[in-house]
mmCIF file of C-alpha atoms in Angstrom:
data_model
loop_
_atom_site.group_PDB
_atom_site.id
_atom_site.type_symbol
_atom_site.label_atom_id
_atom_site.label_comp_id
_atom_site.label_asym_id
_atom_site.label_seq_id
_atom_site.Cartn_x
_atom_site.Cartn_y
_atom_site.Cartn_z
ATOM 1 C CA ALA A 1 34.026 -40.809 15.566
ATOM 2 C CA GLN A 2 37.405 -41.461 16.698
ATOM 3 C CA LYS A 3 39.280 -43.312 14.013
ATOM 4 C CA VAL A 4 42.926 -43.931 13.649
ATOM 5 C CA THR A 5 44.348 -44.955 10.259
ATOM 6 C CA GLN A 6 47.223 -46.858 9.459
ATOM 7 C CA ALA A 7 47.476 -47.298 5.976
ATOM 8 C CA GLN A 8 50.415 -48.634 5.539
ATOM 9 C CA THR A 9 50.278 -52.923 5.888
ATOM 10 C CA GLU A 10 53.575 -53.566 6.326
ATOM 11 C CA ILE A 11 57.236 -51.742 5.231
ATOM 12 C CA SER A 12 60.044 -53.751 4.454
ATOM 13 C CA VAL A 13 63.508 -51.952 4.763
ATOM 14 C CA VAL A 14 67.087 -53.016 4.427
ATOM 15 C CA GLU A 15 69.307 -51.517 7.892
ATOM 16 C CA LYS A 16 70.152 -48.252 7.472
ATOM 17 C CA GLU A 17 67.386 -46.958 5.623
ATOM 18 C CA ASP A 18 65.124 -44.285 7.199
ATOM 19 C CA VAL A 19 61.878 -45.158 7.424
ATOM 20 C CA THR A 20 58.487 -43.195 7.914
ATOM 21 C CA LEU A 21 55.107 -45.096 8.756
ATOM 22 C CA ASP A 22 52.329 -42.705 8.611
ATOM 23 C CA CYS A 23 49.381 -42.440 10.690
ATOM 24 C CA VAL A 24 46.279 -40.236 10.252
ATOM 25 C CA TYR A 25 43.271 -39.310 12.997
ATOM 26 C CA GLU A 26 39.880 -37.791 13.266
ATOM 27 C CA THR A 27 38.034 -36.451 15.899
ATOM 28 C CA ARG A 28 35.495 -34.239 16.652
ATOM 29 C CA ASP A 29 37.087 -33.489 20.131
ATOM 30 C CA THR A 30 39.611 -30.030 20.590
ATOM 31 C CA THR A 31 41.618 -31.627 22.827
ATOM 32 C CA TYR A 32 43.464 -34.773 22.374
ATOM 33 C CA TYR A 33 46.274 -36.947 23.179
ATOM 34 C CA LEU A 34 48.148 -39.271 19.827
ATOM 35 C CA PHE A 35 50.787 -41.906 21.074
ATOM 36 C CA TRP A 36 52.819 -44.389 19.188
ATOM 37 C CA TYR A 37 52.668 -48.167 21.101
ATOM 38 C CA LYS A 38 55.303 -50.538 20.052
ATOM 39 C CA GLN A 39 54.702 -54.266 19.558
ATOM 40 C CA PRO A 40 58.201 -56.367 19.346
ATOM 41 C CA PRO A 41 57.849 -59.786 17.853
ATOM 42 C CA SER A 42 57.586 -61.086 21.598
ATOM 43 C CA GLY A 43 53.869 -58.905 22.272
ATOM 44 C CA GLU A 44 54.430 -56.848 24.132
ATOM 45 C CA LEU A 45 53.326 -53.149 23.846
ATOM 46 C CA VAL A 46 55.788 -50.404 24.584
ATOM 47 C CA PHE A 47 54.794 -46.954 24.797
ATOM 48 C CA LEU A 48 57.062 -44.655 22.858
ATOM 49 C CA ILE A 49 55.165 -40.867 23.151
ATOM 50 C CA ARG A 50 52.212 -38.345 23.629
ATOM 51 C CA ARG A 51 51.664 -35.495 21.814
ATOM 52 C CA ASN A 52 48.574 -33.214 23.223
ATOM 53 C CA SER A 53 46.593 -31.397 20.075
ATOM 54 C CA PHE A 54 48.060 -27.661 21.421
ATOM 55 C CA ASP A 55 51.996 -29.413 20.801
ATOM 56 C CA GLU A 56 52.342 -29.157 17.350
ATOM 57 C CA GLN A 57 56.209 -29.221 18.010
ATOM 58 C CA ASN A 58 57.887 -31.910 16.178
ATOM 59 C CA GLU A 59 59.769 -33.955 18.780
ATOM 60 C CA ILE A 60 62.887 -36.067 18.387
ATOM 61 C CA SER A 61 64.477 -39.034 20.687
ATOM 62 C CA GLY A 62 67.567 -40.529 19.451
ATOM 63 C CA ARG A 63 66.502 -42.105 16.382
ATOM 64 C CA TYR A 64 62.816 -41.800 16.664
ATOM 65 C CA SER A 65 60.996 -38.315 15.141
ATOM 66 C CA TRP A 66 57.423 -37.226 15.250
ATOM 67 C CA ASN A 67 55.885 -35.034 13.179
ATOM 68 C CA PHE A 68 52.393 -33.672 13.996
ATOM 69 C CA GLN A 69 50.849 -31.981 11.550
ATOM 70 C CA LYS A 70 46.844 -30.277 12.954
ATOM 71 C CA SER A 71 46.261 -29.076 9.335
ATOM 72 C CA THR A 72 46.515 -32.722 7.691
ATOM 73 C CA SER A 73 45.224 -34.704 11.111
ATOM 74 C CA SER A 74 48.204 -36.420 10.357
ATOM 75 C CA PHE A 75 51.361 -37.751 13.161
ATOM 76 C CA ASN A 76 54.045 -39.145 11.597
ATOM 77 C CA PHE A 77 56.607 -41.490 12.829
ATOM 78 C CA THR A 78 60.340 -41.816 10.948
ATOM 79 C CA ILE A 79 62.938 -44.139 11.856
ATOM 80 C CA THR A 80 65.982 -42.828 10.843
ATOM 81 C CA ALA A 81 68.633 -44.924 10.273
ATOM 82 C CA SER A 82 66.530 -48.664 10.920
ATOM 83 C CA GLN A 83 68.220 -51.317 12.601
ATOM 84 C CA VAL A 84 66.610 -54.821 12.662
ATOM 85 C CA VAL A 85 65.612 -54.424 16.254
ATOM 86 C CA ASP A 86 63.352 -51.672 15.309
ATOM 87 C CA SER A 87 61.471 -55.048 13.235
ATOM 88 C CA ALA A 88 57.769 -54.761 14.967
ATOM 89 C CA VAL A 89 54.647 -53.418 14.665
ATOM 90 C CA TYR A 90 53.616 -50.244 15.159
ATOM 91 C CA PHE A 91 50.404 -48.845 16.409
ATOM 92 C CA CYS A 92 49.240 -45.421 16.916
ATOM 93 C CA ALA A 93 46.626 -44.451 18.706
ATOM 94 C CA LEU A 94 44.093 -41.665 19.795
ATOM 95 C CA ILE A 95 42.548 -41.037 23.249
ATOM 96 C CA PHE A 96 38.627 -41.230 23.156
ATOM 97 C CA VAL A 97 37.857 -38.997 26.910
ATOM 98 C CA ARG A 98 34.464 -38.642 28.099
ATOM 99 C CA ILE A 99 33.464 -37.702 31.604
ATOM 100 C CA GLY A 100 34.779 -40.004 33.878
ATOM 101 C CA PHE A 101 36.261 -42.337 31.154
ATOM 102 C CA GLN A 102 38.712 -42.605 28.748
ATOM 103 C CA LYS A 103 39.856 -45.485 26.041
ATOM 104 C CA LEU A 104 42.724 -45.695 23.542
ATOM 105 C CA VAL A 105 41.677 -46.245 19.817
ATOM 106 C CA PHE A 106 44.164 -47.532 17.959
ATOM 107 C CA GLY A 107 44.745 -48.191 14.126
ATOM 108 C CA THR A 108 45.549 -51.158 12.750
ATOM 109 C CA GLY A 109 49.504 -51.096 12.779
ATOM 110 C CA THR A 110 52.134 -51.098 10.508
ATOM 111 C CA ARG A 111 54.441 -54.150 10.457
ATOM 112 C CA LEU A 112 57.945 -53.294 10.149
ATOM 113 C CA LEU A 113 60.785 -55.720 8.312
ATOM 114 C CA VAL A 114 64.413 -54.645 8.967
ATOM 115 C CA SER A 115 66.275 -56.658 6.972
ATOM 116 C CA PRO A 116 69.949 -56.819 7.606
ATOM 117 C CA GLU B 113 60.742 -49.231 37.121
ATOM 118 C CA PRO B 114 57.301 -49.853 38.361
ATOM 119 C CA GLU B 115 55.193 -52.393 35.446
ATOM 120 C CA VAL B 116 52.297 -54.137 34.891
ATOM 121 C CA THR B 117 52.761 -58.004 35.285
ATOM 122 C CA GLN B 118 50.247 -60.474 34.003
ATOM 123 C CA THR B 119 49.822 -64.141 34.664
ATOM 124 C CA PRO B 120 49.763 -66.429 33.079
ATOM 125 C CA SER B 121 51.674 -65.773 30.271
ATOM 126 C CA HIS B 122 49.791 -68.436 28.359
ATOM 127 C CA GLN B 123 46.749 -70.254 29.214
ATOM 128 C CA VAL B 124 44.484 -73.143 26.935
ATOM 129 C CA THR B 125 41.687 -73.879 27.801
ATOM 130 C CA GLN B 126 38.398 -76.132 26.851
ATOM 131 C CA MET B 127 35.246 -74.464 24.917
ATOM 132 C CA GLY B 128 32.770 -73.731 27.718
ATOM 133 C CA GLN B 129 35.496 -73.551 30.418
ATOM 134 C CA GLU B 130 36.109 -70.614 32.904
ATOM 135 C CA VAL B 131 39.449 -68.389 32.516
ATOM 136 C CA ILE B 132 39.893 -65.782 35.407
ATOM 137 C CA LEU B 133 43.330 -63.556 34.095
ATOM 138 C CA ARG B 134 45.357 -62.323 36.112
ATOM 139 C CA CYS B 135 46.572 -58.271 35.955
ATOM 140 C CA VAL B 136 49.064 -56.386 38.699
ATOM 141 C CA PRO B 137 48.743 -53.016 37.649
ATOM 142 C CA ILE B 138 51.127 -49.964 38.364
ATOM 143 C CA SER B 139 50.694 -49.374 42.196
ATOM 144 C CA ASN B 140 49.867 -45.587 41.809
ATOM 145 C CA HIS B 141 47.996 -45.822 39.442
ATOM 146 C CA LEU B 142 43.915 -45.235 39.496
ATOM 147 C CA TYR B 143 42.288 -46.422 35.677
ATOM 148 C CA PHE B 144 42.256 -49.667 34.704
ATOM 149 C CA TYR B 145 42.093 -51.597 31.323
ATOM 150 C CA TRP B 146 41.836 -54.687 29.933
ATOM 151 C CA TYR B 147 42.302 -54.664 26.053
ATOM 152 C CA ARG B 148 42.005 -57.623 23.696
ATOM 153 C CA GLN B 149 43.982 -58.204 20.221
ATOM 154 C CA ILE B 150 43.077 -61.046 18.310
ATOM 155 C CA LEU B 151 45.910 -62.504 16.079
ATOM 156 C CA GLY B 152 47.469 -59.823 13.565
ATOM 157 C CA GLN B 153 44.295 -57.672 14.721
ATOM 158 C CA LYS B 154 44.478 -54.003 15.914
ATOM 159 C CA VAL B 155 43.977 -53.678 19.543
ATOM 160 C CA GLU B 156 40.830 -53.434 20.974
ATOM 161 C CA PHE B 157 39.201 -51.698 24.058
ATOM 162 C CA LEU B 158 37.292 -54.389 26.016
ATOM 163 C CA VAL B 159 36.288 -52.613 29.909
ATOM 164 C CA SER B 160 37.361 -50.174 32.057
ATOM 165 C CA PHE B 161 37.828 -49.208 35.568
ATOM 166 C CA TYR B 162 37.884 -46.400 37.648
ATOM 167 C CA ASN B 163 37.461 -46.104 41.546
ATOM 168 C CA ASN B 164 36.370 -49.499 42.003
ATOM 169 C CA GLU B 165 33.340 -50.319 39.137
ATOM 170 C CA ILE B 166 33.135 -50.547 35.463
ATOM 171 C CA SER B 167 33.659 -46.802 33.809
ATOM 172 C CA GLU B 168 32.963 -48.348 30.189
ATOM 173 C CA LYS B 169 32.411 -51.684 28.360
ATOM 174 C CA SER B 170 32.272 -52.052 24.776
ATOM 175 C CA GLU B 171 30.001 -54.437 22.876
ATOM 176 C CA ILE B 172 32.432 -57.004 23.090
ATOM 177 C CA PHE B 173 32.373 -57.361 26.907
ATOM 178 C CA ASP B 174 29.071 -58.711 26.947
ATOM 179 C CA ASP B 175 27.414 -60.933 30.059
ATOM 180 C CA GLN B 176 30.769 -63.831 29.606
ATOM 181 C CA PHE B 177 33.020 -61.411 30.578
ATOM 182 C CA SER B 178 33.451 -59.700 34.441
ATOM 183 C CA VAL B 179 36.166 -57.471 35.848
ATOM 184 C CA GLU B 180 37.017 -57.627 39.738
ATOM 185 C CA ARG B 181 39.587 -55.489 41.810
ATOM 186 C CA PRO B 182 39.203 -58.471 44.877
ATOM 187 C CA ASP B 183 42.236 -56.315 46.860
ATOM 188 C CA GLY B 184 44.600 -53.077 46.722
ATOM 189 C CA SER B 185 46.538 -54.943 44.065
ATOM 190 C CA ASN B 186 44.744 -57.109 41.725
ATOM 191 C CA PHE B 187 42.940 -56.853 38.868
ATOM 192 C CA THR B 188 41.303 -59.833 37.099
ATOM 193 C CA LEU B 189 39.296 -61.048 33.503
ATOM 194 C CA LYS B 190 36.785 -63.975 33.865
ATOM 195 C CA ILE B 191 35.327 -65.317 31.153
ATOM 196 C CA ARG B 192 32.619 -67.210 32.226
ATOM 197 C CA SER B 193 32.077 -69.789 29.433
ATOM 198 C CA THR B 194 34.972 -69.365 26.581
ATOM 199 C CA LYS B 195 34.275 -69.757 23.039
ATOM 200 C CA LEU B 196 36.316 -70.710 19.597
ATOM 201 C CA GLU B 197 36.430 -66.688 18.834
ATOM 202 C CA ASP B 198 37.939 -65.590 22.346
ATOM 203 C CA SER B 199 41.472 -66.475 21.547
ATOM 204 C CA ALA B 200 43.375 -63.237 21.981
ATOM 205 C CA MET B 201 46.299 -62.104 23.494
ATOM 206 C CA TYR B 202 44.297 -60.160 26.701
ATOM 207 C CA PHE B 203 46.295 -57.218 27.778
ATOM 208 C CA CYS B 204 45.817 -55.490 30.913
ATOM 209 C CA ALA B 205 47.162 -51.476 31.069
ATOM 210 C CA SER B 206 46.757 -49.462 34.192
ATOM 211 C CA MET B 207 47.258 -45.345 33.574
ATOM 212 C CA ALA B 208 47.989 -42.569 36.597
ATOM 213 C CA GLY B 209 45.137 -39.941 35.624
ATOM 214 C CA THR B 210 43.466 -38.752 32.705
ATOM 215 C CA TYR B 211 45.621 -37.778 29.478
ATOM 216 C CA ASN B 212 48.020 -40.083 31.109
ATOM 217 C CA GLU B 213 49.604 -42.793 28.766
ATOM 218 C CA GLN B 214 48.550 -46.360 29.394
ATOM 219 C CA PHE B 215 50.912 -48.556 31.016
ATOM 220 C CA PHE B 216 50.433 -52.129 28.870
ATOM 221 C CA GLY B 217 51.361 -55.573 30.757
ATOM 222 C CA PRO B 218 52.709 -58.508 28.638
ATOM 223 C CA GLY B 219 49.782 -60.116 27.612
ATOM 224 C CA THR B 220 47.965 -63.312 28.570
ATOM 225 C CA ARG B 221 47.677 -65.548 25.392
ATOM 226 C CA LEU B 222 44.409 -67.312 25.293
ATOM 227 C CA THR B 223 43.659 -70.359 23.448
ATOM 228 C CA VAL B 224 40.530 -71.617 23.028
ATOM 229 C CA LEU B 225 40.030 -75.469 21.514
#
């Protein structure tokens, strides 16, 4: 079964702190993709990153970085020097693929509160 | 930059009424989805649509729900007889191809009274 676990329900930090959001996934597929989405207070879902199961290189995009470790089935997300605008709910997701069909399986999300 | 749009942004309805939620996916995308998010909870898959037919639906997507792509641009979700528990944010998403990222619309907040 496909499952995504985000054990941290809510994290509070002060601006400029670094913060890591954890994501652990379960899948029996050998080929899969992992995603992170951001949901700001306005409610929309904003795509952040897609990572395939064959690429374990860490990725950095500005203040954001992602650490994918197949050995521990984790795909963690770090924000460096957090800002108030980073306050949002962050969802990790796994793609479930079968012939003719695919869907995203989301974790329960981590609410990040960044205070000034 | 192309984006998925949804209307209305907020719909309030009485229990038992029919509602239609509308979406315009990104124009060259082939896969279309509806997801639901009950307030404060995770995003849940409802239905996927490809090649003018439903390719998969969840157990949530019962006979009260239907989807249509009436023309080349719109993608609708109809709830025939709304229940209180249908109150949620409904997201439309579209995707260009297999394993691509899904792009989500801004959502329609449905409130059933």
